[in-house]
Amino acid sequence: MRAALALLAAAVLLALLVGPRPVGPGTAWAALTAPDLTDPAHVVLLTQRLPRLAAGLIAGAALGLAGVILRGLTRNPLAEPGILGVNAGAALAVVAGAMATGRGDGGLVVAMAFPGALAAMVAVFLIGGGLRGGAGPMRLALAGAVLNALLMSLVTGIVLLRAESLEVLRFWNTGSLSQAAGRPLGAMAAVVAAAVLGALAVAPALDNLALGEAMARGLGTRTARAKGVALALVAALAGAAVAVAGPIAFLGLMVPELARRLAGGGMRAQMGAALCLGPAILLAADVAGRVVLPPGEVKAGVMTALIGGPVFIWLARRIRPGALA
Amino acid sequence: MRWGALILALAALAALGLTMGEVRLGLPDLWQGLWGGDGPGALTVRILRAPRMLVALGAGACLGLAGTVFQTLMRNPLASPDLMGFTAGAALAVLAALAAGLTLPPPLLSAAGGLAAAVAVAALAHRRGEGLAPLRLVLVGLGLGFTCAAASAFLLQRLPGPEATEAQRWITGSLAARGWGHVAQVWLPGLALAALLAVQVRALTLLELGDDLASGLGLRAGRARLRLAATGVGLMAAAVAVAGPVAFVALMAGPLGSALTGARGAGARLAAAALAGALITLAADLAARNALPGVTLPLGLLTGLLGAPYLLWRLSREMERGEL
């Protein structure tokens, strides 16, 4: 836990100080305590880096926590909101809502992300048979990957249809923190905070479920309700993450694996670790994307996929074809 | 009988593709343009639409053949080069050369990338004692595809503006601005590799019976398998070089071809898959050009929209049978 906190602190510092225009720690402190709007360094810090930092904290915490819940629920290391198409469902709903209302992707349209995420998750579990048990973990991952591809094609199609700028398309196709200043940070932070409380409350039930359905019932857990609550929480978390950072994949894959190694098997401990590790990895990916190819910028979603792809292969290799989900 | 219907559908789609578009041509204009060399249709047909149609036919047929080779070798309908990440590897190699400023022929680059991806997936999915389980192969390939796609997106940032726009279009799978040079680029290697494949049909038939039986019948199973896989990668690479990593054509062509023609033997199924792959690609391209007025959608978007529901249906069907 201490290691996770240290990582998060380091990532936050990097996110504030590093970029195409480096800012010294002294200047950063001055900008935060006594902002001077005539100093360009202060302006960069306050209008660019700070919103990006906030978006990274919100989306990273949300996706990391969603990954831990999904993995605890399905006991499938590949079950992740990005790969299962939940993020894509949220992005599609926002883009479709923006097209239907003709008012862009601001305001209430962004709230479409929540029903979108929920619908995609219901669909992937229906097709992949993830909650019944007895189904191979490969099937859920495959069904998710295909649903993700389908929903992403639809996002691309709709955005091309609107014939707007390429930048809009890229945000809803590959997540990034670069649009942070224009995203609804406050509202989504509130959603994530509420979901974190909900997750901590449902954690003991998930711990019991990990012992098996019958054992959990014997311990007094209302299993159907616990599963429903957990899935609703995942949808809320994924929706909030997509609303601030677009669809970012693989974070929910890497974080639970790391959290398990750092914090052991207990759900609450894993959730706590994930709340630190998720933002730390996302912010580090964002910082790396900012400096790796100057003067251009690589999206945080591309950077997480670059690390996450090999992690996916590594996890997939460990699954046995006949293993139960 | 049903073979005739498939070929007829292909010819009808080709004619439709030549007449429809921004400029609508009547059949007489088309005829005049094709054979007479003058009249309103000449430029449109000869420069714009005919090469595009021929590239679509060639790339679709190559993908259909490649998909069926792997599906038959692995005896699994999901083991197609697009799901296993080979097409993404091929595309990454082409982009990497572009970003590094190397000027090598795209078919060679995509073949090298596809081969590297295939070797990597096979090596990573192999487990001692279990060999190559098809589903682990698909899953590991999916991961490699994710990785290659991310690396391609990364490289796109490095390309200068105009090249980046073109590469961006190509990476989703596109037939925009294809000329007669591209026709040669896909048809020459495609025909050569198809001939090579025709020689190996017997080996494929034997391998389908299982490696033990095939060896008993005098086939060197391991070598035959490698040769067939290399031919399949080559066919896939020829298509990717001209049309980009078009999604799901290789996956759908085999089952569709067999369903339409009732083909049973390996050779007949390969022929049917080539025709079906060409049919899917032509139909998708027709839709991509004409679905929205004034906008040409990327080909890969349409095949993705066609292929994903098919794959989901297939997944749920296999699951009901307990095969997954």
XYZ file of C-alpha atoms in Angstrom:
649
model
C 0.000 0.000 0.000
C 2.832 2.355 0.850
C 4.518 1.473 -2.438
C 1.297 2.255 -4.312
C 0.986 5.622 -2.558
C 4.612 6.478 -3.347
C 4.043 5.615 -7.013
C 0.966 7.818 -7.100
C 2.823 10.744 -5.501
C 5.662 10.416 -7.993
C 3.230 10.260 -10.924
C 1.372 13.367 -9.693
C 4.639 15.317 -9.457
C 5.703 14.205 -12.930
C 2.292 15.111 -14.353
C 2.620 18.653 -13.011
C 6.264 19.288 -13.855
C 7.118 17.362 -17.034
C 6.017 18.246 -20.532
C 7.133 20.015 -23.672
C 7.501 23.058 -21.425
C 9.089 21.880 -18.150
C 8.062 23.691 -14.978
C 10.313 23.784 -11.903
C 8.964 22.644 -8.537
C 9.368 26.195 -7.133
C 7.381 27.701 -9.991
C 4.720 25.017 -9.625
C 4.336 25.783 -5.903
C 4.118 29.482 -6.648
C 1.500 28.882 -9.336
C -0.636 26.870 -6.934
C -0.310 29.216 -3.925
C -0.019 32.637 -5.570
C -1.118 32.364 -9.192
C 0.187 35.075 -11.493
C -1.755 35.037 -14.753
C 0.868 37.055 -16.601
C 3.459 34.319 -16.131
C 3.122 31.777 -19.003
C 4.465 28.973 -16.821
C 1.689 29.598 -14.283
C -0.917 29.688 -17.029
C 0.291 26.375 -18.507
C 0.193 24.781 -15.084
C -3.240 26.053 -14.118
C -5.096 25.724 -17.431
C -3.384 22.639 -18.892
C -1.575 20.468 -16.388
C -4.007 20.789 -13.497
C -7.115 19.709 -15.463
C -5.094 16.876 -17.021
C -3.988 15.800 -13.585
C -7.583 15.851 -12.358
C -8.809 13.871 -15.365
C -6.005 11.348 -14.890
C -6.877 10.898 -11.219
C -10.593 10.439 -11.950
C -10.278 8.141 -14.963
C -7.347 6.171 -13.549
C -9.044 5.513 -10.228
C -12.323 4.617 -11.953
C -10.805 2.173 -14.452
C -8.468 0.572 -11.930
C -11.314 0.019 -9.484
C -13.646 -1.224 -12.235
C -10.968 -3.740 -13.247
C -10.628 -5.028 -9.685
C -14.401 -5.434 -9.302
C -14.810 -7.204 -12.660
C -11.921 -9.536 -11.992
C -13.194 -10.318 -8.518
C -16.646 -11.003 -9.898
C -15.713 -13.156 -12.895
C -12.371 -14.500 -11.634
C -11.228 -13.920 -15.197
C -7.948 -11.983 -15.519
C -8.941 -10.759 -18.989
C -12.253 -9.221 -17.857
C -11.570 -5.518 -18.188
C -13.942 -2.683 -19.123
C -11.891 -1.778 -22.209
C -11.559 -5.289 -23.620
C -15.153 -6.239 -22.775
C -16.434 -3.287 -24.805
C -17.950 -1.439 -21.821
C -15.876 1.686 -22.506
C -16.778 1.456 -26.180
C -20.460 1.260 -25.267
C -20.148 4.449 -23.231
C -18.299 6.237 -26.028
C -20.851 5.119 -28.620
C -23.752 6.331 -26.478
C -22.156 9.770 -26.063
C -21.373 10.094 -29.758
C -24.857 8.894 -30.743
C -26.421 11.285 -28.222
C -24.359 14.157 -29.575
C -25.520 13.357 -33.096
C -29.174 12.969 -32.132
C -29.343 16.241 -30.202
C -26.995 18.099 -32.543
C -25.444 19.922 -29.605
C -21.980 18.429 -29.464
C -20.717 16.253 -26.659
C -21.119 18.710 -23.795
C -23.725 19.107 -21.054
C -26.166 16.335 -20.338
C -25.206 14.339 -23.437
C -22.186 13.076 -21.533
C -24.514 11.374 -19.051
C -25.417 8.994 -21.912
C -22.108 7.296 -21.102
C -23.735 5.538 -18.132
C -26.607 3.755 -19.897
C -24.219 3.050 -22.769
C -21.724 1.329 -20.493
C -24.471 -0.626 -18.749
C -26.023 -1.815 -22.023
C -22.665 -2.949 -23.395
C -21.907 -4.830 -20.193
C -25.257 -6.609 -20.174
C -24.707 -7.539 -23.819
C -21.220 -8.915 -23.304
C -22.267 -10.992 -20.316
C -25.280 -12.354 -22.191
C -23.167 -13.346 -25.194
C -20.131 -14.435 -23.212
C -22.051 -16.166 -20.446
C -19.693 -14.676 -17.896
C -21.701 -14.871 -14.702
C -23.135 -18.363 -14.903
C -19.823 -20.050 -14.336
C -18.945 -23.152 -16.291
C -18.076 -21.032 -19.300
C -14.469 -20.744 -20.371
C -12.783 -17.425 -19.639
C -11.707 -17.294 -23.271
C -15.275 -17.011 -24.423
C -15.983 -13.860 -22.402
C -12.735 -12.247 -23.552
C -13.430 -13.122 -27.198
C -17.036 -11.957 -27.066
C -15.843 -8.737 -25.445
C -13.117 -8.125 -28.000
C -15.579 -8.576 -30.845
C -18.251 -6.407 -29.232
C -15.570 -3.788 -28.645
C -14.559 -3.895 -32.319
C -18.193 -3.596 -33.395
C -18.995 -0.654 -31.114
C -15.771 1.126 -32.069
C -16.625 0.716 -35.770
C -19.985 2.313 -35.042
C -18.290 5.209 -33.211
C -16.002 5.781 -36.188
C -18.920 5.573 -38.599
C -21.052 8.084 -36.691
C -18.231 10.566 -36.284
C -17.333 10.317 -39.978
C -21.012 10.882 -40.729
C -20.980 14.084 -38.742
C -17.901 15.039 -40.764
C -16.437 16.943 -37.845
C -12.777 17.474 -37.215
C -10.462 14.494 -36.941
C -9.567 15.515 -33.394
C -13.111 14.708 -32.197
C -12.932 11.296 -33.834
C -9.638 10.510 -32.225
C -10.848 11.413 -28.742
C -13.809 9.033 -28.876
C -11.765 6.309 -30.560
C -8.670 6.400 -28.382
C -8.844 7.927 -24.957
C -6.582 10.757 -23.956
C -6.189 13.349 -21.231
C -5.514 16.169 -23.690
C -9.154 17.308 -23.785
C -9.336 17.426 -19.983
C -10.022 21.164 -19.679
C -13.304 20.786 -21.593
C -14.604 17.681 -19.830
C -17.086 17.604 -16.900
C -14.454 16.926 -14.236
C -16.413 17.957 -11.123
C -19.533 15.900 -11.847
C -17.567 12.807 -12.796
C -15.348 13.124 -9.705
C -18.535 13.044 -7.616
C -19.779 9.930 -9.455
C -16.464 8.153 -8.947
C -16.357 9.105 -5.253
C -19.846 7.681 -4.736
C -18.894 4.528 -6.637
C -15.784 4.101 -4.494
C -17.949 4.120 -1.355
C -20.314 1.630 -2.972
C -17.405 -0.606 -3.950
C -15.988 -0.622 -0.435
C -19.439 -1.547 0.855
C -19.863 -4.455 -1.568
C -16.275 -5.701 -1.113
C -17.041 -8.249 1.666
C -19.768 -9.800 -0.478
C -17.279 -10.121 -3.353
C -14.803 -11.760 -0.988
C -17.472 -14.301 -0.077
C -18.401 -14.856 -3.728
C -14.769 -15.730 -4.443
C -15.285 -18.801 -2.238
C -17.992 -20.063 -4.547
C -21.694 -19.400 -4.943
C -22.899 -21.986 -2.429
C -20.351 -20.986 0.216
C -21.226 -17.313 -0.228
C -24.901 -18.064 0.308
C -24.027 -20.060 3.363
C -22.152 -17.051 4.719
C -25.303 -14.960 4.316
C -24.418 -13.086 1.133
C -27.307 -12.287 -1.185
C -25.345 -13.292 -4.250
C -27.656 -12.063 -6.991
C -27.937 -8.649 -5.394
C -24.187 -8.400 -4.802
C -23.474 -9.237 -8.437
C -26.027 -6.736 -9.692
C -24.628 -3.973 -7.485
C -21.069 -4.784 -8.560
C -21.973 -4.644 -12.253
C -23.838 -1.360 -11.791
C -20.753 0.050 -10.075
C -18.538 -1.053 -12.973
C -20.887 0.654 -15.433
C -20.852 3.873 -13.379
C -17.055 3.838 -13.089
C -16.466 3.070 -16.777
C -19.013 5.711 -17.815
C -17.347 8.364 -15.670
C -13.882 7.445 -16.968
C -15.019 7.640 -20.587
C -16.755 10.964 -19.963
C -13.502 12.609 -18.858
C -10.854 10.704 -20.844
C -12.514 8.798 -23.685
C -12.223 5.013 -23.968
C -8.920 3.962 -22.407
C -8.210 0.246 -22.555
C -5.960 -2.119 -20.609
C -5.775 -0.069 -17.421
C -8.312 -2.391 -15.826
C -6.123 -5.301 -16.934
C -2.823 -4.131 -15.478
C -4.077 -2.597 -12.244
C -5.853 -5.638 -10.707
C -2.839 -7.866 -11.416
C -0.499 -5.375 -9.714
C -2.921 -4.664 -6.883
C -3.189 -8.378 -6.159
C 0.573 -8.679 -5.974
C 0.930 -5.622 -3.742
C -2.096 -5.982 -1.485
C -2.898 -9.690 -1.414
C -6.248 -11.372 -1.908
C -8.640 -9.219 0.156
C -11.027 -7.132 -1.943
C -10.860 -3.954 0.139
C -7.061 -3.938 0.193
C -6.975 -4.554 -3.556
C -9.445 -1.737 -4.139
C -7.342 0.643 -2.070
C -4.215 -0.279 -4.000
C -6.083 0.052 -7.314
C -7.229 3.570 -6.402
C -3.540 4.566 -6.201
C -2.154 2.400 -9.006
C -4.780 3.268 -11.629
C -4.109 7.026 -11.578
C -0.355 6.426 -11.213
C -0.178 4.307 -14.384
C -2.510 6.544 -16.384
C -0.649 9.724 -15.399
C 2.711 8.092 -16.147
C 1.389 7.003 -19.555
C 0.180 10.547 -20.210
C 3.529 12.072 -19.223
C 5.419 9.553 -21.371
C 3.145 10.362 -24.315
C 3.851 14.065 -23.861
C 7.630 13.766 -24.008
C 8.318 10.733 -26.190
C 7.845 12.297 -29.633
C 8.236 16.067 -29.406
C 6.747 18.301 -30.686
C 3.835 15.883 -31.175
C 1.952 14.133 -28.432
C 1.007 10.473 -28.181
C -2.391 9.832 -26.599
C -2.463 8.271 -23.151
C -4.781 5.569 -24.548
C -2.121 4.552 -27.093
C 0.555 4.411 -24.408
C -1.579 2.236 -22.092
C -2.325 -0.085 -25.031
C 1.395 -0.352 -25.834
C 2.088 -1.663 -22.321
C -1.260 -3.411 -21.942
C -1.063 -5.538 -25.113
C 1.912 -7.563 -23.873
C 0.268 -7.857 -20.439
C -2.821 -9.272 -22.176
C -0.660 -11.874 -23.953
C 1.046 -12.767 -20.690
C -2.287 -13.231 -18.868
C -3.827 -15.109 -21.814
C -0.940 -17.585 -21.821
C -1.711 -18.544 -18.242
C -5.337 -19.464 -18.908
C -6.047 -23.120 -19.500
C -8.538 -23.757 -22.298
C -10.812 -25.847 -20.118
C -10.596 -23.597 -17.063
C -13.810 -22.411 -15.464
C -14.598 -18.726 -15.478
C -25.436 -25.130 -59.752
C -24.917 -22.915 -56.727
C -21.386 -22.196 -57.898
C -22.962 -20.566 -60.942
C -25.126 -18.400 -58.710
C -22.102 -17.270 -56.680
C -20.146 -16.314 -59.799
C -23.200 -14.570 -61.217
C -23.609 -12.559 -57.996
C -19.948 -11.592 -58.173
C -20.295 -10.410 -61.771
C -23.479 -8.487 -60.951
C -21.801 -6.758 -57.985
C -18.786 -5.876 -60.136
C -21.027 -4.321 -62.793
C -22.986 -2.477 -60.116
C -19.744 -1.202 -58.582
C -18.605 0.133 -61.935
C -21.841 2.007 -62.605
C -22.569 3.395 -59.130
C -20.725 6.217 -57.418
C -20.471 9.998 -57.448
C -21.020 9.840 -61.204
C -23.738 7.378 -62.156
C -23.177 5.598 -65.402
C -25.655 3.649 -67.485
C -24.724 0.267 -68.838
C -24.183 1.641 -72.378
C -21.761 4.274 -71.015
C -19.985 1.550 -69.110
C -19.659 -0.614 -72.201
C -18.464 2.300 -74.280
C -15.987 3.363 -71.601
C -14.574 -0.107 -71.137
C -14.130 -1.140 -74.745
C -14.436 2.029 -76.788
C -12.045 4.162 -74.755
C -14.118 7.313 -75.163
C -17.464 8.700 -74.088
C -18.469 9.887 -70.614
C -17.554 6.655 -68.855
C -14.017 6.162 -70.104
C -12.130 8.163 -67.486
C -14.292 7.104 -64.558
C -14.256 3.446 -65.430
C -10.713 3.026 -66.649
C -8.853 5.213 -64.151
C -11.054 5.234 -61.076
C -13.396 2.304 -60.786
C -11.925 -0.603 -62.717
C -8.622 -0.731 -60.820
C -10.432 -0.276 -57.529
C -12.778 -3.121 -58.357
C -9.938 -5.390 -59.426
C -7.989 -4.617 -56.242
C -11.101 -5.415 -54.192
C -11.542 -8.718 -56.057
C -7.886 -9.692 -55.673
C -7.522 -8.666 -52.034
C -10.823 -10.307 -51.072
C -9.895 -13.562 -52.803
C -6.443 -13.605 -51.177
C -7.946 -12.999 -47.734
C -10.554 -15.709 -48.299
C -7.874 -18.232 -49.265
C -5.603 -17.272 -46.365
C -8.443 -17.482 -43.841
C -9.500 -20.926 -45.032
C -5.928 -22.235 -44.965
C -5.564 -21.344 -41.287
C -9.096 -22.350 -40.309
C -8.511 -25.751 -41.907
C -5.015 -26.190 -40.476
C -6.188 -25.378 -36.950
C -9.570 -27.052 -37.450
C -11.214 -24.036 -35.828
C -13.459 -21.425 -37.498
C -12.004 -18.674 -35.293
C -8.387 -19.259 -36.326
C -8.254 -16.635 -39.059
C -5.281 -14.346 -39.713
C -7.183 -11.216 -38.665
C -8.264 -12.557 -35.266
C -4.795 -14.023 -34.694
C -3.088 -10.657 -35.191
C -1.235 -11.500 -38.424
C -2.845 -8.672 -40.405
C -2.011 -6.188 -37.639
C 1.610 -7.383 -37.686
C 1.768 -6.985 -41.461
C 0.358 -3.464 -41.226
C 2.805 -2.535 -38.473
C 5.765 -3.614 -40.636
C 4.580 -1.434 -43.538
C 4.104 1.570 -41.238
C 7.432 1.028 -39.492
C 9.278 1.045 -42.830
C 7.396 4.187 -43.831
C 8.333 5.897 -40.566
C 11.975 4.824 -40.904
C 12.103 6.158 -44.471
C 12.749 2.742 -46.035
C 11.389 2.278 -49.535
C 10.787 -1.427 -50.016
C 7.843 -2.918 -51.896
C 4.813 -3.021 -49.543
C 4.006 -6.700 -50.288
C 7.469 -7.744 -49.101
C 7.185 -5.631 -45.964
C 3.731 -6.898 -45.090
C 4.830 -10.484 -45.731
C 7.781 -10.020 -43.378
C 5.556 -8.467 -40.711
C 2.884 -11.127 -41.092
C 5.453 -13.905 -40.879
C 7.020 -12.372 -37.763
C 3.589 -12.056 -36.158
C 2.707 -15.650 -37.021
C 5.971 -16.970 -35.564
C 5.516 -14.838 -32.438
C 1.929 -15.986 -31.875
C 2.813 -19.639 -32.401
C 5.799 -19.389 -30.048
C 3.850 -17.535 -27.352
C 0.789 -19.771 -27.525
C 2.748 -23.021 -27.506
C 2.799 -24.891 -24.243
C 4.760 -27.990 -23.532
C 2.585 -31.048 -23.355
C -0.457 -29.273 -24.783
C 0.902 -28.119 -28.117
C -1.069 -25.402 -29.878
C -4.590 -25.149 -28.510
C -6.551 -23.193 -31.154
C -8.300 -20.999 -28.616
C -5.129 -19.987 -26.827
C -3.689 -19.224 -30.251
C -6.620 -16.913 -30.975
C -6.422 -15.237 -27.587
C -2.650 -14.685 -27.741
C -3.080 -13.484 -31.330
C -5.736 -11.049 -30.168
C -3.220 -9.655 -27.668
C -0.534 -9.391 -30.327
C -3.047 -7.630 -32.572
C -3.784 -5.108 -29.786
C -0.059 -4.516 -29.319
C 0.652 -4.096 -33.031
C -2.319 -1.765 -33.460
C -1.080 0.379 -30.556
C 2.433 0.454 -32.032
C 0.938 1.472 -35.397
C -1.021 4.279 -33.738
C 2.208 5.355 -32.050
C 4.092 5.403 -35.363
C 1.308 7.367 -37.041
C 2.255 10.279 -34.783
C 5.754 10.281 -36.222
C 4.741 10.546 -39.869
C 4.580 13.959 -41.518
C 1.083 15.368 -42.121
C 0.079 14.206 -45.614
C 1.618 10.752 -45.214
C -0.073 10.416 -41.831
C -3.499 11.124 -43.327
C -3.013 8.496 -46.018
C -1.567 5.983 -43.551
C -4.443 6.638 -41.154
C -6.908 5.722 -43.886
C -4.937 2.657 -44.943
C -4.635 1.324 -41.400
C -8.442 0.926 -41.107
C -8.509 -0.876 -44.442
C -9.248 1.227 -47.481
C -9.358 1.031 -51.251
C -9.131 4.792 -51.797
C -6.948 5.913 -54.706
C -5.996 2.447 -55.936
C -4.484 2.397 -59.446
C -3.331 -0.186 -61.970
C -0.010 -0.518 -60.111
C -1.903 -1.792 -57.080
C -3.823 -4.233 -59.264
C -0.535 -5.807 -60.340
C 0.717 -5.676 -56.748
C -2.085 -7.893 -55.480
C -2.854 -10.072 -58.519
C 0.681 -11.190 -59.441
C 1.715 -12.510 -56.000
C -1.883 -13.597 -55.395
C -2.004 -15.795 -58.498
C 1.460 -17.216 -57.868
C 0.596 -18.100 -54.265
C -2.790 -19.511 -55.272
C -1.000 -21.821 -57.714
C 1.380 -22.816 -54.922
C -1.616 -23.502 -52.714
C -3.289 -25.602 -55.398
C -0.284 -27.933 -55.343
C -0.703 -28.332 -51.576
C -4.418 -29.117 -51.538
C -3.721 -32.821 -51.067
C -1.529 -32.104 -48.056
C -4.236 -29.912 -46.570
C -6.810 -32.644 -47.106
C -4.585 -35.154 -45.327
C -3.743 -32.789 -42.475
C -7.444 -32.297 -41.853
C -7.632 -35.981 -40.964
C -5.155 -35.380 -38.133
C -1.373 -35.396 -38.045
C -1.070 -39.082 -37.135
C -3.227 -40.285 -39.993
C -1.540 -37.866 -42.401
C 1.892 -39.167 -41.395
C 0.639 -42.726 -41.799
C -0.403 -41.859 -45.334
C 3.128 -40.727 -46.127
C 2.955 -36.994 -45.448
C 5.635 -35.172 -43.478
C 3.036 -33.432 -41.373
C 5.234 -30.826 -39.659
C 6.821 -29.596 -42.868
C 3.576 -29.614 -44.825
C 1.959 -27.578 -42.045
C 4.759 -24.975 -42.141
C 4.624 -24.704 -45.937
C 0.855 -24.238 -45.893
C 1.053 -21.652 -43.115
C 3.743 -19.717 -45.015
C 1.593 -19.744 -48.163
C -1.357 -18.498 -46.113
C 0.687 -15.675 -44.609
C 1.879 -14.715 -48.106
C -1.681 -14.527 -49.430
C -2.778 -12.447 -46.446
C 0.217 -10.140 -46.912
C -0.532 -9.554 -50.602
C -4.010 -8.334 -49.640
C -2.888 -6.191 -46.689
C -0.238 -4.451 -48.797
C -2.848 -2.975 -51.147
C -5.972 -2.737 -48.988
C -4.710 -2.413 -45.415
C -5.620 -4.758 -42.569
C -9.277 -5.175 -43.603
C -11.162 -6.700 -40.703
C -12.941 -10.051 -40.729
C -12.994 -10.833 -44.498
C -10.620 -13.759 -43.952
C -12.786 -14.883 -41.050
C -16.108 -14.836 -42.899
C -15.136 -15.934 -46.412
C -14.585 -19.640 -45.733
C -17.831 -20.404 -43.887
C -19.843 -18.197 -46.262
C -18.321 -19.810 -49.342
C -18.973 -23.325 -48.047
C -22.526 -22.443 -47.048
C -23.300 -20.903 -50.450
C -21.801 -23.650 -52.603
C -22.093 -26.671 -50.352
C -18.388 -27.358 -50.974
C -16.949 -30.255 -48.948
C -13.397 -31.088 -49.992
C -10.474 -28.822 -49.102
C -9.871 -27.712 -52.701
C -13.518 -26.870 -53.324
C -13.740 -25.004 -50.034
C -10.676 -22.953 -50.913
C -12.153 -22.015 -54.285
C -15.468 -21.131 -52.668
C -13.688 -19.043 -50.018
C -11.789 -17.089 -52.670
C -15.043 -16.271 -54.449
C -16.832 -15.443 -51.193
C -13.952 -13.234 -50.010
C -14.087 -11.306 -53.276
C -17.873 -11.066 -52.943
C -17.733 -9.703 -49.374
C -15.025 -7.169 -50.237
C -16.835 -5.956 -53.360
C -20.127 -5.627 -51.505
C -18.480 -3.795 -48.607
C -16.696 -1.435 -50.975
C -19.926 -0.741 -52.851
C -21.603 0.125 -49.553
C -18.589 2.157 -48.390
C -18.769 4.351 -51.495
C -22.522 4.728 -51.737
C -23.995 4.469 -48.242
C -23.615 8.171 -47.503
C -23.780 10.836 -50.177
C -20.508 12.717 -50.431
C -18.647 10.564 -47.910
C -16.544 7.506 -48.719
C -16.314 5.367 -45.612
C -13.209 3.242 -45.015
C -13.656 -0.307 -46.328
C -12.470 -1.797 -43.027
C -15.314 -0.039 -41.208
C -17.905 -1.820 -43.352
C -16.293 -5.259 -43.112
C -16.015 -4.694 -39.355
C -19.720 -3.905 -39.140
C -20.509 -7.019 -41.203
C -18.034 -9.323 -39.519
C -18.516 -8.532 -35.849
C -22.175 -9.619 -35.644
C -21.296 -12.763 -37.600
C -18.505 -13.519 -35.140
C -20.759 -12.888 -32.123
C -23.382 -15.211 -33.578
C -20.722 -17.804 -34.279
C -19.357 -17.506 -30.735
C -22.751 -18.041 -29.146
C -23.431 -21.001 -31.447
C -20.117 -22.674 -30.666
C -20.810 -22.117 -27.002
C -24.177 -23.821 -27.172
C -22.430 -26.808 -28.649
C -19.976 -26.646 -25.771
C -16.989 -26.210 -28.039
C -15.686 -23.125 -26.288
